[in-house]
mmCIF file of C-alpha atoms in Angstrom:
data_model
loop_
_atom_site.group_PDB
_atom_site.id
_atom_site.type_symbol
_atom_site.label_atom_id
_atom_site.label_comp_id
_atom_site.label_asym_id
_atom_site.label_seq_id
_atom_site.Cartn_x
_atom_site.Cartn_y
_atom_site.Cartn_z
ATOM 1 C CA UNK A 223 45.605 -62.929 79.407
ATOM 2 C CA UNK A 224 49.379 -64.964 79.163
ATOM 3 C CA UNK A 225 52.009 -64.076 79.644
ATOM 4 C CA UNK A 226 55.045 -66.207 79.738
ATOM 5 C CA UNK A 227 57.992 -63.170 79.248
ATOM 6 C CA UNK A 228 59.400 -61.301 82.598
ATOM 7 C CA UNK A 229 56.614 -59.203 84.146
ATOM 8 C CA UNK A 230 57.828 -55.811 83.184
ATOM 9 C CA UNK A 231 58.152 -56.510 79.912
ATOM 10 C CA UNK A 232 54.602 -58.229 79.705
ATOM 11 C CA UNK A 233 53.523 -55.080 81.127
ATOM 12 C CA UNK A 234 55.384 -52.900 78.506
ATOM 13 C CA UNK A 235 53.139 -54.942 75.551
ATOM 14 C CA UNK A 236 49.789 -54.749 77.040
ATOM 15 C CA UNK A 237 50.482 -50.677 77.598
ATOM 16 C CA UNK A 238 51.406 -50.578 73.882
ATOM 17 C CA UNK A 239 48.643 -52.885 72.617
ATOM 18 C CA UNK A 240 46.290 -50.471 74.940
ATOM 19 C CA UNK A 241 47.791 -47.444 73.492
ATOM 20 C CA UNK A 242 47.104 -48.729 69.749
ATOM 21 C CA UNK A 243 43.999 -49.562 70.654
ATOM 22 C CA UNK A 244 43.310 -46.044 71.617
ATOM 23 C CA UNK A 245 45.459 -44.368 68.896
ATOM 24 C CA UNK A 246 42.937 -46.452 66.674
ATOM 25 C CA UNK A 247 39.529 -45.390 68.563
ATOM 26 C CA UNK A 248 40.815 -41.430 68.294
ATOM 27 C CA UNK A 249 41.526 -42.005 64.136
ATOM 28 C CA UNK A 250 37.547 -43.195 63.997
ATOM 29 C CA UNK A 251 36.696 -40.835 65.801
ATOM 30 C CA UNK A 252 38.393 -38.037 63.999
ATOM 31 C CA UNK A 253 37.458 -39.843 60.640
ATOM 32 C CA UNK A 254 33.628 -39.390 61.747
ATOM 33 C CA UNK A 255 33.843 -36.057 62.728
ATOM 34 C CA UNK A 256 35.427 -35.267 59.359
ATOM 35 C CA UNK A 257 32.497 -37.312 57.579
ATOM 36 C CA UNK A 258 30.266 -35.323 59.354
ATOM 37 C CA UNK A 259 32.318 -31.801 59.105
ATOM 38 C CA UNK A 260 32.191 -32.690 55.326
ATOM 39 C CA UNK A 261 28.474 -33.589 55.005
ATOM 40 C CA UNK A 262 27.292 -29.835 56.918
ATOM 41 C CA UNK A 263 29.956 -28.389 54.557
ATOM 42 C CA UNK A 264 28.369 -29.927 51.509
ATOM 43 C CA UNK A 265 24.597 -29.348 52.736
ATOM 44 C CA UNK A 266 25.105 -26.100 53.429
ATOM 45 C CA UNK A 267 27.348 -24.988 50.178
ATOM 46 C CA UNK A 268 24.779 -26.719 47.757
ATOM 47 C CA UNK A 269 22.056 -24.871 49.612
ATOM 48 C CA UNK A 270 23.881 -21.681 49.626
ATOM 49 C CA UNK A 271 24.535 -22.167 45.755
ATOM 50 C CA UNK A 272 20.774 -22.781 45.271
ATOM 51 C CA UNK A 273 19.824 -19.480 47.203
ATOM 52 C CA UNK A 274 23.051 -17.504 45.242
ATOM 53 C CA UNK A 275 21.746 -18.855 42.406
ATOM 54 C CA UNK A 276 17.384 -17.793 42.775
ATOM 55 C CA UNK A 277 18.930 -14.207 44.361
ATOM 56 C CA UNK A 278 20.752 -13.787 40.779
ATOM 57 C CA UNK A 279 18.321 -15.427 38.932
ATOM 58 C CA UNK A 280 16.909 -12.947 35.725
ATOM 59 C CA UNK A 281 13.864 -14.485 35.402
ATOM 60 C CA UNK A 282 11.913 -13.157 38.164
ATOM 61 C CA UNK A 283 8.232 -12.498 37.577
ATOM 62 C CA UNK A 284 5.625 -11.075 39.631
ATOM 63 C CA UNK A 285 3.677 -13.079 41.996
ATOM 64 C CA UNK A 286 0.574 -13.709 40.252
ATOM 65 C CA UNK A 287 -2.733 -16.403 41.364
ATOM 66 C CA UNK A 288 -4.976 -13.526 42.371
ATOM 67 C CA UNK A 289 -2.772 -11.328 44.057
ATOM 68 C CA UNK A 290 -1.934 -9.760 40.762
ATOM 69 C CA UNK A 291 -3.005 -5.914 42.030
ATOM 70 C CA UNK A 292 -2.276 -2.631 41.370
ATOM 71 C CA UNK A 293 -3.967 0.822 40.589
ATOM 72 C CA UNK A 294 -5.579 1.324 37.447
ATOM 73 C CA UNK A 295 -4.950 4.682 35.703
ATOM 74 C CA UNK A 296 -7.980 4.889 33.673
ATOM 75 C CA UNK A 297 -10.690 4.262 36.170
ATOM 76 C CA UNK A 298 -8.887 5.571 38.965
ATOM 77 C CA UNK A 299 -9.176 2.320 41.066
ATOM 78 C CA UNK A 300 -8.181 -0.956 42.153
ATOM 79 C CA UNK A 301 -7.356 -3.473 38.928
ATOM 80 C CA UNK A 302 -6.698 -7.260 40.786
ATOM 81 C CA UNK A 303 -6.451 -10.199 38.392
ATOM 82 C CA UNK A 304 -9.549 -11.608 37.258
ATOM 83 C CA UNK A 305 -10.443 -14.794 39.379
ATOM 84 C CA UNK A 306 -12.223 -16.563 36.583
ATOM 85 C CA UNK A 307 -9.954 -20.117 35.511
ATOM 86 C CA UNK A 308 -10.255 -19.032 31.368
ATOM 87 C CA UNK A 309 -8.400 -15.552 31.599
ATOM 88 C CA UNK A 310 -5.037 -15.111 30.644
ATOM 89 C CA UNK A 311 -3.009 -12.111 31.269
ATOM 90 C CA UNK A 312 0.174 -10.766 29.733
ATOM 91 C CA UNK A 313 1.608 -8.236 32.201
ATOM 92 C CA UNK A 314 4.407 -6.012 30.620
ATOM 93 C CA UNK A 315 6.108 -2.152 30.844
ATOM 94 C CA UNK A 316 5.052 0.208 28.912
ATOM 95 C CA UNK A 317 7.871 1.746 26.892
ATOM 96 C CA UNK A 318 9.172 5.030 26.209
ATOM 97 C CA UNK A 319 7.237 6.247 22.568
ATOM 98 C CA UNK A 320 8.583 5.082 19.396
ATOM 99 C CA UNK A 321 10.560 1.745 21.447
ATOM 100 C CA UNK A 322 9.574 -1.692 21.129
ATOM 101 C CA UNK A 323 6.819 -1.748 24.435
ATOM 102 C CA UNK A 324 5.393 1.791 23.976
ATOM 103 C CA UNK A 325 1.689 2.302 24.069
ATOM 104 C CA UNK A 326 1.535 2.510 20.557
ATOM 105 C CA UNK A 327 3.426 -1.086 20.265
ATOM 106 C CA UNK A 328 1.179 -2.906 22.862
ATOM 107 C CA UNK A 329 -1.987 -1.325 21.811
ATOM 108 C CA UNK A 330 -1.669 -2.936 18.455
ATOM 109 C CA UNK A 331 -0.179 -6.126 20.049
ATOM 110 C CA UNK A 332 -3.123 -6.364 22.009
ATOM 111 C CA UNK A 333 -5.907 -5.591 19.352
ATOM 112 C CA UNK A 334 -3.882 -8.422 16.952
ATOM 113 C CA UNK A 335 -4.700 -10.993 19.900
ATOM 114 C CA UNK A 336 -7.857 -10.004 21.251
ATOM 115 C CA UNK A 337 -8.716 -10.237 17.583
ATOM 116 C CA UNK A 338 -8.101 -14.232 17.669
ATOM 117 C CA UNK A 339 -8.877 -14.943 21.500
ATOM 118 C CA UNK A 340 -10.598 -12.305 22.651
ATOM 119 C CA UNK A 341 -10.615 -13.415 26.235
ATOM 120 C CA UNK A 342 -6.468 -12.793 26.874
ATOM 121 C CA UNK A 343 -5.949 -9.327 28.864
ATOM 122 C CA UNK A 344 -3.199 -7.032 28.870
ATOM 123 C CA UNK A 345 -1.874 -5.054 31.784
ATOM 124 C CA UNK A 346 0.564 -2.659 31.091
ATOM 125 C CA UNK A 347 2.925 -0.944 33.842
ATOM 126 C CA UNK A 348 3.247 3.239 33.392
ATOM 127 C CA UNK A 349 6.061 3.738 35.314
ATOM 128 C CA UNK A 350 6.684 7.842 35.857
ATOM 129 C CA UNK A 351 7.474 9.782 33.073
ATOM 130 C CA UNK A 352 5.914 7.325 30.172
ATOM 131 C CA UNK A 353 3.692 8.660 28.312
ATOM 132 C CA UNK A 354 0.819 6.282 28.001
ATOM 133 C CA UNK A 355 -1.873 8.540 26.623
ATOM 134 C CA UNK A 356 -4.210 7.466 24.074
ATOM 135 C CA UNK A 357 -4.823 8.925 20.489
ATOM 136 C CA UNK A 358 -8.053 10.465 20.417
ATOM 137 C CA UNK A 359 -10.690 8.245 19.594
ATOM 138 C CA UNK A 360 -8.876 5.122 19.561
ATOM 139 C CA UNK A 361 -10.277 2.118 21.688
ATOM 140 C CA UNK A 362 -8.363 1.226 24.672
ATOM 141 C CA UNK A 363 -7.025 -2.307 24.396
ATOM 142 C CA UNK A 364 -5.518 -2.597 27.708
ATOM 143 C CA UNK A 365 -5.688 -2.094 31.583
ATOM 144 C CA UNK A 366 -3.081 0.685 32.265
ATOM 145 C CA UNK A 367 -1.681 0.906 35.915
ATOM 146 C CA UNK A 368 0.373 3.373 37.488
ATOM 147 C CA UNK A 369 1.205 1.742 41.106
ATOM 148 C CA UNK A 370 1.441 -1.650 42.063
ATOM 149 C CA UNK A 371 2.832 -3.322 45.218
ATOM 150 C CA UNK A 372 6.570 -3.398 46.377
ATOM 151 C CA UNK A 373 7.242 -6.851 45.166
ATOM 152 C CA UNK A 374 5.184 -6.253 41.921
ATOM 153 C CA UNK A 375 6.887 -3.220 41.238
ATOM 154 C CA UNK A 376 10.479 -4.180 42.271
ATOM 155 C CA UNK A 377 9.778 -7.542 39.389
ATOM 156 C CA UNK A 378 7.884 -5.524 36.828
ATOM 157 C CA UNK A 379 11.265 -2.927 36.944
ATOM 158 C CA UNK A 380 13.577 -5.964 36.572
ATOM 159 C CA UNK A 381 11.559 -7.150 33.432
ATOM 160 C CA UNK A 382 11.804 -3.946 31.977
ATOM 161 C CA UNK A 383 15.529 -3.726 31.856
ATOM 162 C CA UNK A 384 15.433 -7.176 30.767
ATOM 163 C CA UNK A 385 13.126 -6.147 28.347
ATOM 164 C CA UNK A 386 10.877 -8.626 29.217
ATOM 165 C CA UNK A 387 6.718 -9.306 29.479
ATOM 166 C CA UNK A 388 4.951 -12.004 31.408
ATOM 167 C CA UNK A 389 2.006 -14.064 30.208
ATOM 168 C CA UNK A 390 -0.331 -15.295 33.021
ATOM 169 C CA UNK A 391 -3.369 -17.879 33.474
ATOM 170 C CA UNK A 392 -6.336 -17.576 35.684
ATOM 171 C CA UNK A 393 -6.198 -18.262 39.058
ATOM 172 C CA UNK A 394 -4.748 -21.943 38.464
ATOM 173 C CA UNK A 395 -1.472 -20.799 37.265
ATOM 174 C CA UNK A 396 1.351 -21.188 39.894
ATOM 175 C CA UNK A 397 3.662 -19.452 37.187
ATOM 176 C CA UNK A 398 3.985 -16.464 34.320
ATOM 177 C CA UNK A 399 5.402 -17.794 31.043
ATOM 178 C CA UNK A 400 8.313 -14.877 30.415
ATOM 179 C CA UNK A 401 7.966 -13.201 27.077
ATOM 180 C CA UNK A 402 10.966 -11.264 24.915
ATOM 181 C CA UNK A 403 9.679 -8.338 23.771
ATOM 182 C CA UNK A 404 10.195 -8.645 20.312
ATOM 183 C CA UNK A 405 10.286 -5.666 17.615
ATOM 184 C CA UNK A 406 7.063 -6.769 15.703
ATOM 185 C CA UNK A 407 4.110 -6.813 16.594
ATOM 186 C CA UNK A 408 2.858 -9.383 14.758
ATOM 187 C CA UNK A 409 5.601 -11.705 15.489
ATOM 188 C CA UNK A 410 4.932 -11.003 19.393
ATOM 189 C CA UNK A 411 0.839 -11.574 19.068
ATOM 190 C CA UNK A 412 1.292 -15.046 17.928
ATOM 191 C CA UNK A 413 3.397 -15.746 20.272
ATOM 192 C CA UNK A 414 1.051 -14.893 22.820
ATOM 193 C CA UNK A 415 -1.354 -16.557 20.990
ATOM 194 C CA UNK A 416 0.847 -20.055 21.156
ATOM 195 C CA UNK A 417 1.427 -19.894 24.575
ATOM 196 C CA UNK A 418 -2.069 -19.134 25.308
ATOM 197 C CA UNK A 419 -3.114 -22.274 22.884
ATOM 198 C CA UNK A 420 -0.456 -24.076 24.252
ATOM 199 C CA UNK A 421 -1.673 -23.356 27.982
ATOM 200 C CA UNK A 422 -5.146 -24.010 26.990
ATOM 201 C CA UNK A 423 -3.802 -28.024 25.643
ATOM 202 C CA UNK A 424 -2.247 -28.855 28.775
ATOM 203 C CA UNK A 425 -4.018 -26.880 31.461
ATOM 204 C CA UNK A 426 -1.455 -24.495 32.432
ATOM 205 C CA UNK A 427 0.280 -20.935 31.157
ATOM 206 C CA UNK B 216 44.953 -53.660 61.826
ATOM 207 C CA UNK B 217 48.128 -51.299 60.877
ATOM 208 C CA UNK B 218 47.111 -51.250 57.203
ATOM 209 C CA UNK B 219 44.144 -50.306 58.138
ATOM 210 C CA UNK B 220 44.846 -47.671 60.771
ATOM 211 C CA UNK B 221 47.177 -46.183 58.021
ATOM 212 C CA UNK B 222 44.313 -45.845 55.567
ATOM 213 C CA UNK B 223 42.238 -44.200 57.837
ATOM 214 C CA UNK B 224 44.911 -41.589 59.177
ATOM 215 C CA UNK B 225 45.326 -40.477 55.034
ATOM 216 C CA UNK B 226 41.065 -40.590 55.030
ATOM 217 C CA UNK B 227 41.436 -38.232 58.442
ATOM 218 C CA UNK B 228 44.029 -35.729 56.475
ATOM 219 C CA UNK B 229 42.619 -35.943 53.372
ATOM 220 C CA UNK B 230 39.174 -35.120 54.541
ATOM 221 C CA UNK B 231 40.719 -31.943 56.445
ATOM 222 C CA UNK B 232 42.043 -30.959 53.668
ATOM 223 C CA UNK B 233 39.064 -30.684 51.731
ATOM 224 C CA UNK B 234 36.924 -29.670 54.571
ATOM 225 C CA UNK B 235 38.951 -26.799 54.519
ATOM 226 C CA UNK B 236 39.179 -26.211 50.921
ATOM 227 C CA UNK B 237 34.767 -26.197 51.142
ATOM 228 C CA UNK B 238 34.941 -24.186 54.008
ATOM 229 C CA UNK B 239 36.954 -21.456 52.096
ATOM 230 C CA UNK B 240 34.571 -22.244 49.343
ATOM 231 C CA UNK B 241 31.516 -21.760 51.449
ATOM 232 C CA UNK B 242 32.425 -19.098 53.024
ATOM 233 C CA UNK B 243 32.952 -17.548 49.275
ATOM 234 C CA UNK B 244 29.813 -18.420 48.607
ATOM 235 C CA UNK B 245 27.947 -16.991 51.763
ATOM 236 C CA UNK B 246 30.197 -13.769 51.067
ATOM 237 C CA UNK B 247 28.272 -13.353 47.773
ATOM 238 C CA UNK B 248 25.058 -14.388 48.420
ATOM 239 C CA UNK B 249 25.483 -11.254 51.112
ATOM 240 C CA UNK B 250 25.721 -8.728 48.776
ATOM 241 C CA UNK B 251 23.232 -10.267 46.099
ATOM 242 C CA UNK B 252 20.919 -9.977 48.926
ATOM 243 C CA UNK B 253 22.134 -6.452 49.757
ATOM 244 C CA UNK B 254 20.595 -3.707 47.582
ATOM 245 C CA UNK B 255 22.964 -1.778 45.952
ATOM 246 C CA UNK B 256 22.046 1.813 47.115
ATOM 247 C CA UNK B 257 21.523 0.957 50.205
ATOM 248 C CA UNK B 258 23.986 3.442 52.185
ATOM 249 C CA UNK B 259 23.366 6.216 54.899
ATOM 250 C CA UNK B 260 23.610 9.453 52.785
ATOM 251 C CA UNK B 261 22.476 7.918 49.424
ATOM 252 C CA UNK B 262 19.499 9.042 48.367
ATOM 253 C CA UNK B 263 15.535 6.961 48.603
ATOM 254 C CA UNK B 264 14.013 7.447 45.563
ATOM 255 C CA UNK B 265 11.211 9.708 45.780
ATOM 256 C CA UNK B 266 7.672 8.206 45.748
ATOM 257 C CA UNK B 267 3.895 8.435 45.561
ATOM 258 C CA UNK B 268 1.079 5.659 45.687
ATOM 259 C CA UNK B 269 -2.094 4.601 46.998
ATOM 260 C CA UNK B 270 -2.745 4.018 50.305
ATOM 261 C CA UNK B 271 -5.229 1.184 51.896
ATOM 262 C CA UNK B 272 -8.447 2.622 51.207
ATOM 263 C CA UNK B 273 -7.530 3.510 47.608
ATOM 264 C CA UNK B 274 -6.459 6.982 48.123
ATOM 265 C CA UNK B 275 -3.592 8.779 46.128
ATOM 266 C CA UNK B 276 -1.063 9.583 48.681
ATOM 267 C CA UNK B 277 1.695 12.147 47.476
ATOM 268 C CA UNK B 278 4.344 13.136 50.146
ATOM 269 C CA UNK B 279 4.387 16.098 51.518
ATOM 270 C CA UNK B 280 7.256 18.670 52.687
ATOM 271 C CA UNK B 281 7.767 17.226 56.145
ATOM 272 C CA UNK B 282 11.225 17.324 57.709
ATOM 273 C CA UNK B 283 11.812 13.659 57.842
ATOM 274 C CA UNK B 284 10.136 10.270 56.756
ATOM 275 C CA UNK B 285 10.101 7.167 58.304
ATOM 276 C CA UNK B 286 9.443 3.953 55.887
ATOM 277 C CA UNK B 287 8.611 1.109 57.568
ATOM 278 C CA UNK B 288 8.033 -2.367 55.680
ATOM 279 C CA UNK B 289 5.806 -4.535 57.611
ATOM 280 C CA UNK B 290 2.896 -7.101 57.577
ATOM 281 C CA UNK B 291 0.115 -8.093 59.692
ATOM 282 C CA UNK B 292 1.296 -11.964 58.855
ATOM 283 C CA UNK B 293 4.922 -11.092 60.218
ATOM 284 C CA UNK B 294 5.327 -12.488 63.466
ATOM 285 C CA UNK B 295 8.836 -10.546 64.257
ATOM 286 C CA UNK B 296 6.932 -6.742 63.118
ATOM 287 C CA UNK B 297 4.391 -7.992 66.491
ATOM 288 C CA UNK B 298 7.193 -8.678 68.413
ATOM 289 C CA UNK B 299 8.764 -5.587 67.181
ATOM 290 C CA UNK B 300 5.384 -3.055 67.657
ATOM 291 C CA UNK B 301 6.425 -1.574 71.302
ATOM 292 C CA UNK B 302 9.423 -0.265 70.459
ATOM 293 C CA UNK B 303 8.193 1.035 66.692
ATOM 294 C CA UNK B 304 5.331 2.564 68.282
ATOM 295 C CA UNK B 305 7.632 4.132 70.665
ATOM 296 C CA UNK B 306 9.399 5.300 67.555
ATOM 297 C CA UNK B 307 6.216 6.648 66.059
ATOM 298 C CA UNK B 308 5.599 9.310 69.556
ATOM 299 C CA UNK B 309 8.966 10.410 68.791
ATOM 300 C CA UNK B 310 8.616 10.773 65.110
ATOM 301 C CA UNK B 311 5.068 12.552 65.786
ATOM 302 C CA UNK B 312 6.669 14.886 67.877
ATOM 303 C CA UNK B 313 9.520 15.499 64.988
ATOM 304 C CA UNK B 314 6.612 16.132 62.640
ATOM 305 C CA UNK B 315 7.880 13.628 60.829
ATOM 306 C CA UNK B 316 5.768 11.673 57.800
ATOM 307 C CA UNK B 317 5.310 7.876 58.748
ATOM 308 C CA UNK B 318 4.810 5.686 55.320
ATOM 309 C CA UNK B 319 4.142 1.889 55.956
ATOM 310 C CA UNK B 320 4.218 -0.483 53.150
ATOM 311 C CA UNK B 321 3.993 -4.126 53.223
ATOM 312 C CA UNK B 322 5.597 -6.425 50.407
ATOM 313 C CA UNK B 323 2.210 -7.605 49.267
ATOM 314 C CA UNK B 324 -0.635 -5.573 48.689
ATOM 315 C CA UNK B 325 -3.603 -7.082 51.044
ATOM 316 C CA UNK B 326 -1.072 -7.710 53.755
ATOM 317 C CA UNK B 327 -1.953 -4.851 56.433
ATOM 318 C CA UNK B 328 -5.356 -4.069 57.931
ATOM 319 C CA UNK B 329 -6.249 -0.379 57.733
ATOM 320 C CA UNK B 330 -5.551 1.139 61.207
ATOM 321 C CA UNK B 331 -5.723 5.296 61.441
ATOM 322 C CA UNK B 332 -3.506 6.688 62.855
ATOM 323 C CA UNK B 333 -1.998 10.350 63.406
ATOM 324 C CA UNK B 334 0.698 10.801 61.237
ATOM 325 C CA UNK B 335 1.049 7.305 59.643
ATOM 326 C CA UNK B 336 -0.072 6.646 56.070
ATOM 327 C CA UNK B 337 -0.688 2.702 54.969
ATOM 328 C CA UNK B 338 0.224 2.001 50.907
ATOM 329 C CA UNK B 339 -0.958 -0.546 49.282
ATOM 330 C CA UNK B 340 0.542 0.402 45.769
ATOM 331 C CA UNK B 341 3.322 2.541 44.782
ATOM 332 C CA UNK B 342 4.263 4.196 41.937
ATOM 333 C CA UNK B 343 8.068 3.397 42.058
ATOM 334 C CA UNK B 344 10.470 0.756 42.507
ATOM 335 C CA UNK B 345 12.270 1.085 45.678
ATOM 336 C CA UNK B 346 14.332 -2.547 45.041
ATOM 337 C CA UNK B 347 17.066 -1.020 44.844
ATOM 338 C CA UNK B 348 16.962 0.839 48.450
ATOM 339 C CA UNK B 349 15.078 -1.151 50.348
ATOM 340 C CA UNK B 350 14.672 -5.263 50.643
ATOM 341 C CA UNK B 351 10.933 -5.642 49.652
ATOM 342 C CA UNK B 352 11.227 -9.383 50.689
ATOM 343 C CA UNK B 353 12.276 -8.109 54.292
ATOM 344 C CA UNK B 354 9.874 -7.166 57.244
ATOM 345 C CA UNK B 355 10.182 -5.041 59.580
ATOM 346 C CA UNK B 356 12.517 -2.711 58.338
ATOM 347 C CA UNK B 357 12.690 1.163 58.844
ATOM 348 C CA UNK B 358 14.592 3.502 57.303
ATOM 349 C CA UNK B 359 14.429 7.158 58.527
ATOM 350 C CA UNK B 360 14.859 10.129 55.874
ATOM 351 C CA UNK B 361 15.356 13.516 55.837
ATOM 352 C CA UNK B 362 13.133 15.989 54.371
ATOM 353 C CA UNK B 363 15.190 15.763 50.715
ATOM 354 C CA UNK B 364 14.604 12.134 50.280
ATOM 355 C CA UNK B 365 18.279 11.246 51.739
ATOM 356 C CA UNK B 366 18.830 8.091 53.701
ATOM 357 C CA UNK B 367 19.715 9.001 57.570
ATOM 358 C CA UNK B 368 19.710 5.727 59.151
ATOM 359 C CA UNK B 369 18.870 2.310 58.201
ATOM 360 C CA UNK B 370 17.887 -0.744 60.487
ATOM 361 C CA UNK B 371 16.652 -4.560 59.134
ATOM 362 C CA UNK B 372 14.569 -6.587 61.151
ATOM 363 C CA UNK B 373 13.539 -5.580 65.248
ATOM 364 C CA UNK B 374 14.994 -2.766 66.738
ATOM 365 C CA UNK B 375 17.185 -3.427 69.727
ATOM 366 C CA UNK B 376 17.949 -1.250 72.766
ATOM 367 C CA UNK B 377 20.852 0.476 70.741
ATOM 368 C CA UNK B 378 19.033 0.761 67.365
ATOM 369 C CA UNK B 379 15.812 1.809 68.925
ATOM 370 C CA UNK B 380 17.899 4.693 70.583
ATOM 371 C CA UNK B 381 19.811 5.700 67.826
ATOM 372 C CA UNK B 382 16.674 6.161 65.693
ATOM 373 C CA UNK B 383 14.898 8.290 67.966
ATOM 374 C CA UNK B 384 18.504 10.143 68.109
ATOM 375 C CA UNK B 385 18.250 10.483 64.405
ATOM 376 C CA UNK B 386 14.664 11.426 64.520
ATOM 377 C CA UNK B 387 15.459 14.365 66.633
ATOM 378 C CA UNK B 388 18.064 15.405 65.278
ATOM 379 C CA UNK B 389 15.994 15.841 61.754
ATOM 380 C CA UNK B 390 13.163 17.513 63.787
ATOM 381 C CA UNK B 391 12.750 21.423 62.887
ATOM 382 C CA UNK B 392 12.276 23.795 65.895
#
């Protein structure tokens, strides 16, 4: 290094230039941290969001592929969802009588559809203090359960103050196709009927 | 070199700023995700919905009118509820001794063994949704109740020293003489 001005002052210069220098070195390094403080920030918020987001999401449906259990009211044991790849299943509440969803309502909705694909199942839900007795005489339509597991259950009462069914296929089916549940009957057969056409084009409910 | 060094001091305290506006925003965000998570009823002194089912072997279970109930969420898969079995089983003599009802459920159906024991029932199904008082995804958890259905004490995940204490506290104190 030259220097051709008095000593001190040469010495003044090079302490400045060496305390730019490291002025300089401490703004990159406080401009990396910040890139980094702001990349954790925005990782962690858009993941956050995602989470917020599934926690509130209304859709929820049971698990299903198999695991689809509960306890059947009618014969007193076990019902799991059939294994075999063809079956579809539309899961749903049963309503109070005389509402949209009451025994009456998916007993007819399910004699409609079994009447043009015969293999598609229902499983209704009798949550306490439904009635979900049958007429007597009249041919049972449906699997009825009374209990099913805490995840099951805690999905199956969110669909039911969303007013909402779930259609099901096989074992293959990594997902439930959520159904409205509309006021007719008719209307709400061939819709199940659709999806389960639908399902059957493209391999999936 | 100076032009430069300018632009990145504004880049330095511009990206504080907004650091600390996401952080804010985060935190907002972590706030509410929180309580989504957190059921709603969830509260010592509110009350646990009251609830039948079916047990492992197939059974209809129907509580009975035992002082206090302990519900326990677990699953043979969960590594933390193995961790966690000393001091729960340590909970269980005390409980036993309480005549207290023991009620184990697991999120999933399928996800405990059958395993006798005094005092302990294992459902598989129940007839009620108990979302909105307990965290079905979350295991273990035990929640101790009183003989009228009414949440005494509440505790997420493995006991401690201090939890595991003030359970058996509770426990006793719910025990008739």
């Amino acid at each position: 290094m030259s220097c051709r001005k008095p000593a001190s002052r040469c010495v003044t210069i090079m302490d400045t230039n060496h305390r730019e220098r490291g002025g300089a070195l401490a703004i990159m390094i406080a401009l990396g941290i910040s890139v980094l403080a702001f990349g954790a920030l925005a990782y962690n918020g858009v993941s956050a969001l995602k989470k917020l987001q599934v926690a509130s999401s209304s859709a929820t449906a049971p698990p299903a592929n198999g695991a689809l259990m509960g306890h059947d009211v009618i014969t007193g044991g076990e019902w799991v969802l059939p294994s075999e790849t063809d079956g579809v299943v539309v899961l749903f509440n049963i309503g109070r009588d005389g509402d949209a969803g009451s025994m009456a309502f998916w007993q007819k909705v399910a004699m409609l559809v079994r009447m043009a694909e015969p293999s598609i199942q229902f499983v209704g839900l009798c949550s306490i203090g439904r009635s979900c007795d049958l007429q007597p005489g009249e041919k049972l339509f449906l699997a009825v359960l009374s209990s099913m597991d805490l995840l099951q259950m805690h999905a199956m009462s969110k669909a039911a103050r969303q007013n909402r069914a779930f259609v099901y296929r096989g074992e293959s089916s990594t997902s439930a196709t959520p159904l409205t549940v509309a006021l007719n009957e008719q209307n709400l057969a061939e819709e199940i009927i659709n999806i389960y056409r639908q399902s059957r084009a493209t391999g999936g409910a | 070199m100076n032009g430069l060094l300018k632009a990145a001091s504004w880049a330095v305290a511009g990206l504080v700023v907004v650091n600390a506006c996401a952080g804010v925003g985060y935190l907002l965000v972590e706030r509410q995700l929180e309580s989504a998570r957190r059921p709603a009823m969830s509260a010592i002194g509110g009350k646990f919905p009251a609830f039948s089912g079916v047990d492992v072997s197939g059974q209809r279970w129907v509580a009975t009118d035992a002082p206090c109930r302990i519900v326990r969420v677990t699953a043979d898969s969960c590594e933390f509820c193995g961790i966690d079995k000393p001091a729960y089983e340590a909970l269980l003599d005390v409980a036993r001794e309480a005549r207290c009802e023991v009620i184990e459920l697991s999120p999933r159906a399928g996800q405990m063994a059958r395993n006798e024991r005094l005092a302990v029932v294992q459902l598989s199904f129940v007839d009620t949704d108990l979302g909105s008082v307990l965290a079905p995804f979350v295991a273990p958890q035990t929640i101790i109740l009183d003989g009228a259905w009414t949440m005494k004490w509440i505790g997420r995940g493995m006991f401690s020293e201090n939890t595991l204490a003030s359970s058996m506290a509770t426990v006793r104190s719910l025990a008739v003489d």
